[in-house]
């Protein structure tokens, strides 16, 4: 098996030279050599998003491949779905619109309300003290209409800032929580236990990639404030930065095909899903590679 990677958007070479690559020659069900894994990891460092076509993975195969890239993240505390409502096996994150019986959620189902938060720009698990490294998403049943996933390059967004703004944000630390992203959608009907599980964590606003040394903006709609700032002034700055970081030149929109498999680096990107026809099943299954370090010292109470 010979794996190669081409940039998806060669037309964007001027503005963002290395964002989103398409991988050729890989069948992720097959045993992968150390060299294969190294090629994929180098591709992730360079492109931050990798697209694999025609990957007919079972859940077990997806988990086995994910483990080649690192430890699985513990999914606890990331959703409001109860254990006995869960559709998929442990280790799989369900980002479909389906209940346990495979039926699309009712309009007013609070799990649907909660999942609507995925339409906001975010970095997966930025609300965890140790945020996620990679997310891996397998398209088992694609939406009949809409449902693209858009990715924004947080390295390019950082590079495009002027010196004055870089100096302002260099050492800032933000508070991230699912309470903030869901609250900004107007979804606030959470139990005491859910609120306790979504306690805010601290993350640096500027982070440095451990391999490439490139700096990037660690933005997410999970941000509610900046430590030491007044909330309105913090939200004003964060809103401004998210607007800057998601301008079209920094964005790759993935149009899903059946059996696509996409990996992204949450340390270097944000993403969001777009609207789709929710009366039809959209079965997307994620696995997550855990991060290995916190970006900031956590608040005393965390
Ligand atoms: Fe996500």
Coordinates of C-alpha atoms and ligand atoms in Angstrom, one line a residue:
X1 CA 0.0 0.0 0.0
X2 CA 1.5 3.3 -1.1
X3 CA -0.1 6.4 0.6
X4 CA 0.2 9.8 -1.0
X5 CA -1.4 13.2 -0.1
X6 CA -2.3 16.0 -2.4
X7 CA -3.6 19.5 -1.4
X8 CA -7.4 19.7 -1.9
X9 CA -7.3 23.4 -2.8
X10 CA -4.2 24.0 -5.0
X11 CA -6.1 27.1 -6.2
X12 CA -5.6 28.6 -2.7
X13 CA -1.8 28.2 -2.8
X14 CA -1.2 31.9 -2.5
X15 CA -3.3 32.5 0.6
X16 CA -3.3 29.3 2.6
X17 CA -0.7 26.9 1.1
X18 CA -1.2 23.8 3.2
X19 CA -4.8 23.4 4.4
X20 CA -6.7 20.2 3.8
X21 CA -5.2 17.3 1.9
X22 CA -6.7 14.4 0.2
X23 CA -5.1 11.0 0.9
X24 CA -4.8 8.5 -1.9
X25 CA -3.9 4.8 -1.8
X26 CA -5.1 4.1 1.8
X27 CA -7.5 1.4 2.9
X28 CA -7.8 2.0 6.7
X29 CA -9.2 -1.5 7.3
X30 CA -5.8 -2.9 6.3
X31 CA -2.9 -3.3 8.6
X32 CA -0.8 -0.1 8.5
X33 CA 2.9 -0.1 8.9
X34 CA 4.8 2.4 11.0
X35 CA 5.7 4.2 7.8
X36 CA 2.0 4.5 6.8
X37 CA 1.1 5.9 10.2
X38 CA 4.0 8.3 10.0
X39 CA 2.9 9.5 6.5
X40 CA -0.6 10.2 7.9
X41 CA 0.8 12.0 11.0
X42 CA 3.1 14.1 8.8
X43 CA 0.1 14.9 6.6
X44 CA -1.9 16.0 9.7
X45 CA 0.9 18.2 10.9
X46 CA 1.1 19.9 7.4
X47 CA -2.6 20.0 6.3
X48 CA -4.5 19.8 9.6
X49 CA -7.4 18.2 7.7
X50 CA -7.1 15.0 5.8
X51 CA -9.9 13.5 3.6
X52 CA -10.0 9.8 2.8
X53 CA -12.5 8.6 0.2
X54 CA -14.2 5.2 0.1
X55 CA -13.4 3.9 3.6
X56 CA -15.9 1.2 4.5
X57 CA -15.1 1.0 8.2
X58 CA -17.0 -0.9 10.9
X59 CA -17.0 0.7 14.3
X60 CA -14.4 -1.7 15.5
X61 CA -12.2 -0.9 12.5
X62 CA -12.6 2.8 13.1
X63 CA -11.6 2.4 16.7
X64 CA -8.6 0.2 15.8
X65 CA -7.4 2.7 13.3
X66 CA -7.9 5.6 15.7
X67 CA -5.8 3.8 18.3
X68 CA -2.9 3.8 15.9
X69 CA -2.8 7.6 16.2
X70 CA -3.1 7.7 20.0
X71 CA -5.3 7.0 23.0
X72 CA -9.0 7.3 22.6
X73 CA -10.5 10.3 24.5
X74 CA -12.9 9.5 27.3
X75 CA -16.2 10.8 26.0
X76 CA -17.8 11.4 29.4
X77 CA -19.1 14.9 30.1
X78 CA -19.4 15.8 26.5
X79 CA -23.1 15.4 25.9
X80 CA -26.5 15.2 27.6
X81 CA -27.4 11.8 26.1
X82 CA -27.9 9.3 29.0
X83 CA -26.0 6.0 28.9
X84 CA -29.1 3.9 28.3
X85 CA -30.1 6.2 25.4
X86 CA -26.8 5.6 23.6
X87 CA -27.0 4.2 20.1
X88 CA -23.3 3.2 19.5
X89 CA -20.7 1.1 21.3
X90 CA -18.3 2.6 23.8
X91 CA -15.5 4.6 22.1
X92 CA -17.8 5.8 19.3
X93 CA -19.1 9.4 19.5
X94 CA -22.5 9.7 17.9
X95 CA -22.8 12.9 15.9
X96 CA -25.8 11.6 14.0
X97 CA -29.4 13.0 14.3
X98 CA -30.6 9.5 15.3
X99 CA -32.0 8.0 18.5
X100 CA -31.3 4.6 19.8
X101 CA -33.8 3.0 17.3
X102 CA -32.2 4.8 14.3
X103 CA -35.0 7.3 14.0
X104 CA -34.3 11.1 13.5
X105 CA -34.8 13.0 16.8
X106 CA -38.1 14.8 17.2
X107 CA -37.9 18.5 16.7
X108 CA -38.1 19.4 20.4
X109 CA -35.9 16.6 21.6
X110 CA -33.4 18.2 24.0
X111 CA -30.6 16.0 22.5
X112 CA -31.3 17.6 19.2
X113 CA -31.3 21.1 20.8
X114 CA -28.0 20.3 22.4
X115 CA -26.5 19.0 19.2
X116 CA -27.5 22.1 17.3
X117 CA -24.5 23.6 19.1
X118 CA -22.3 21.8 16.6
X119 CA -23.4 24.3 14.0
X120 CA -21.3 26.9 15.8
X121 CA -17.6 27.2 15.0
X122 CA -15.7 25.1 17.6
X123 CA -12.8 22.9 18.4
X124 CA -13.8 19.5 19.7
X125 CA -13.4 19.1 23.5
X126 CA -11.9 22.6 24.0
X127 CA -14.1 22.4 27.1
X128 CA -11.9 19.7 28.6
X129 CA -8.9 20.5 30.7
X130 CA -6.9 18.5 28.2
X131 CA -8.4 19.3 24.9
X132 CA -8.6 16.7 22.0
X133 CA -5.9 16.1 19.5
X134 CA -7.6 14.6 16.4
X135 CA -11.2 14.0 15.6
X136 CA -12.0 11.3 13.0
X137 CA -15.4 11.3 11.3
X138 CA -16.8 8.5 9.3
X139 CA -19.8 9.2 6.9
X140 CA -22.0 6.1 7.2
X141 CA -25.2 7.8 5.8
X142 CA -24.8 11.3 4.4
X143 CA -27.5 14.0 4.5
X144 CA -29.7 14.1 1.4
X145 CA -29.4 17.9 1.4
X146 CA -26.8 20.1 3.2
X147 CA -24.8 18.9 6.1
X148 CA -21.3 20.1 4.9
X149 CA -18.6 20.3 7.5
X150 CA -16.6 23.5 7.2
X151 CA -13.0 23.7 8.6
X152 CA -11.1 26.9 9.3
X153 CA -7.4 27.1 9.5
X154 CA -6.4 28.7 12.8
X155 CA -2.7 28.9 11.8
X156 CA -3.5 31.0 8.8
X157 CA -5.8 33.1 10.9
X158 CA -3.0 33.7 13.4
X159 CA -0.5 34.5 10.7
X160 CA -2.9 37.2 9.2
X161 CA -3.1 39.1 12.5
X162 CA -1.2 42.3 12.8
X163 CA 1.6 42.7 15.4
X164 CA -0.6 44.9 17.7
X165 CA -3.3 42.2 18.0
X166 CA -0.7 39.4 18.4
X167 CA 0.7 41.3 21.4
X168 CA -2.7 41.8 22.9
X169 CA -3.6 38.1 22.7
X170 CA -0.3 36.4 23.2
X171 CA -0.8 35.4 26.9
X172 CA -4.5 35.5 27.2
X173 CA -6.4 32.6 28.8
X174 CA -10.0 31.8 28.0
X175 CA -12.8 30.0 29.8
X176 CA -14.4 27.3 27.8
X177 CA -17.6 25.4 28.6
X178 CA -20.5 23.7 26.9
X179 CA -22.6 26.0 29.0
X180 CA -21.4 28.9 27.0
X181 CA -21.8 27.5 23.5
X182 CA -25.2 26.1 24.3
X183 CA -26.2 29.2 26.2
X184 CA -25.4 31.3 23.2
X185 CA -27.9 29.2 21.2
X186 CA -30.5 29.9 24.0
X187 CA -30.4 26.3 25.2
X188 CA -30.2 26.6 28.9
X189 CA -32.5 23.9 30.2
X190 CA -29.8 21.8 32.0
X191 CA -30.0 19.8 35.2
X192 CA -27.7 20.5 38.1
X193 CA -25.7 17.4 37.3
X194 CA -25.2 18.5 33.7
X195 CA -24.1 22.0 34.8
X196 CA -21.6 20.4 37.2
X197 CA -20.3 18.3 34.4
X198 CA -19.8 21.3 32.1
X199 CA -17.7 23.4 34.6
X200 CA -15.5 25.8 32.7
X201 CA -11.8 25.1 32.0
X202 CA -9.0 27.4 31.0
X203 CA -7.2 27.4 27.6
X204 CA -4.6 29.6 26.2
X205 CA -5.8 31.7 23.2
X206 CA -2.6 31.3 21.3
X207 CA -1.1 27.8 21.1
X208 CA 2.0 26.4 19.4
X209 CA 2.0 23.2 17.5
X210 CA 4.4 20.7 19.2
X211 CA 5.9 19.4 15.9
X212 CA 5.8 22.3 13.4
X213 CA 6.2 25.1 15.9
X214 CA 3.4 27.1 14.1
X215 CA 1.3 29.3 16.2
X216 CA -2.5 29.2 16.0
X217 CA -5.6 30.7 17.5
X218 CA -7.3 28.4 19.9
X219 CA -10.8 29.6 19.3
X220 CA -14.1 27.9 20.0
X221 CA -17.7 28.9 20.6
X222 CA -17.3 27.2 23.9
X223 CA -15.4 30.4 25.1
X224 CA -17.5 32.5 27.5
X225 CA -14.9 34.9 28.8
X226 CA -11.2 35.8 29.1
X227 CA -9.6 35.4 32.5
X228 CA -9.2 38.9 34.1
X229 CA -11.4 40.6 31.5
X230 CA -15.0 41.9 31.8
X231 CA -17.4 39.5 30.0
X232 CA -18.7 41.9 27.4
X233 CA -15.2 43.1 26.4
X234 CA -14.0 39.5 26.3
X235 CA -16.9 38.4 24.1
X236 CA -16.4 41.4 21.8
X237 CA -12.8 40.4 21.2
X238 CA -13.6 36.6 20.8
X239 CA -16.4 37.4 18.4
X240 CA -14.1 39.6 16.4
X241 CA -11.4 36.9 16.3
X242 CA -13.8 34.2 15.2
X243 CA -15.1 36.4 12.4
X244 CA -11.6 37.1 11.3
X245 CA -10.6 33.4 11.6
X246 CA -13.5 32.1 9.6
X247 CA -13.3 34.3 6.5
X248 CA -13.6 32.3 3.3
X249 CA -9.9 32.3 2.4
X250 CA -9.2 30.3 5.6
X251 CA -12.1 27.8 5.1
X252 CA -12.4 24.4 3.5
X253 CA -16.0 23.2 3.1
X254 CA -16.2 19.4 3.0
X255 CA -19.1 18.1 0.9
X256 CA -19.6 14.6 2.3
X257 CA -19.9 11.5 0.1
X258 CA -21.0 8.2 1.5
X259 CA -18.0 6.4 3.2
X260 CA -15.8 9.5 3.4
X261 CA -13.5 9.5 6.4
X262 CA -12.1 12.9 7.5
X263 CA -9.5 13.5 10.2
X264 CA -8.9 17.0 11.7
X265 CA -6.4 18.4 14.2
X266 CA -8.4 20.3 16.8
X267 CA -5.3 22.1 17.9
X268 CA -5.0 23.9 14.5
X269 CA -8.6 24.2 13.3
X270 CA -12.2 25.0 14.1
X271 CA -15.1 23.4 12.4
X272 CA -18.9 23.5 12.2
X273 CA -21.6 21.5 10.5
X274 CA -24.1 23.2 8.3
X275 CA -27.9 22.8 8.1
X276 CA -29.3 19.7 6.6
X277 CA -32.7 18.0 6.1
X278 CA -33.2 16.6 9.6
X279 CA -36.2 14.4 8.6
X280 CA -33.7 12.1 7.0
X281 CA -31.0 10.1 8.8
X282 CA -27.5 11.6 8.8
X283 CA -25.3 8.9 10.4
X284 CA -21.9 10.3 11.2
X285 CA -19.7 8.5 13.7
X286 CA -16.7 10.0 15.4
X287 CA -13.8 8.8 17.3
X288 CA -11.4 11.1 19.1
X289 CA -7.7 11.0 19.8
X290 CA -7.0 12.5 23.3
X291 CA -4.7 15.4 23.6
X292 CA -1.6 15.0 25.9
X293 CA -1.3 18.3 27.6
X294 CA -3.3 21.1 29.1
X295 CA -2.7 24.5 27.5
X296 CA -3.1 26.5 30.7
X297 CA -3.1 26.0 34.5
X298 CA -6.7 25.2 35.5
X299 CA -8.8 27.2 37.9
X300 CA -8.7 26.1 41.5
X301 CA -12.2 24.7 41.5
X302 CA -11.8 22.6 38.3
Ligands
LIG1 FE1 -17.3 19.0 16.5

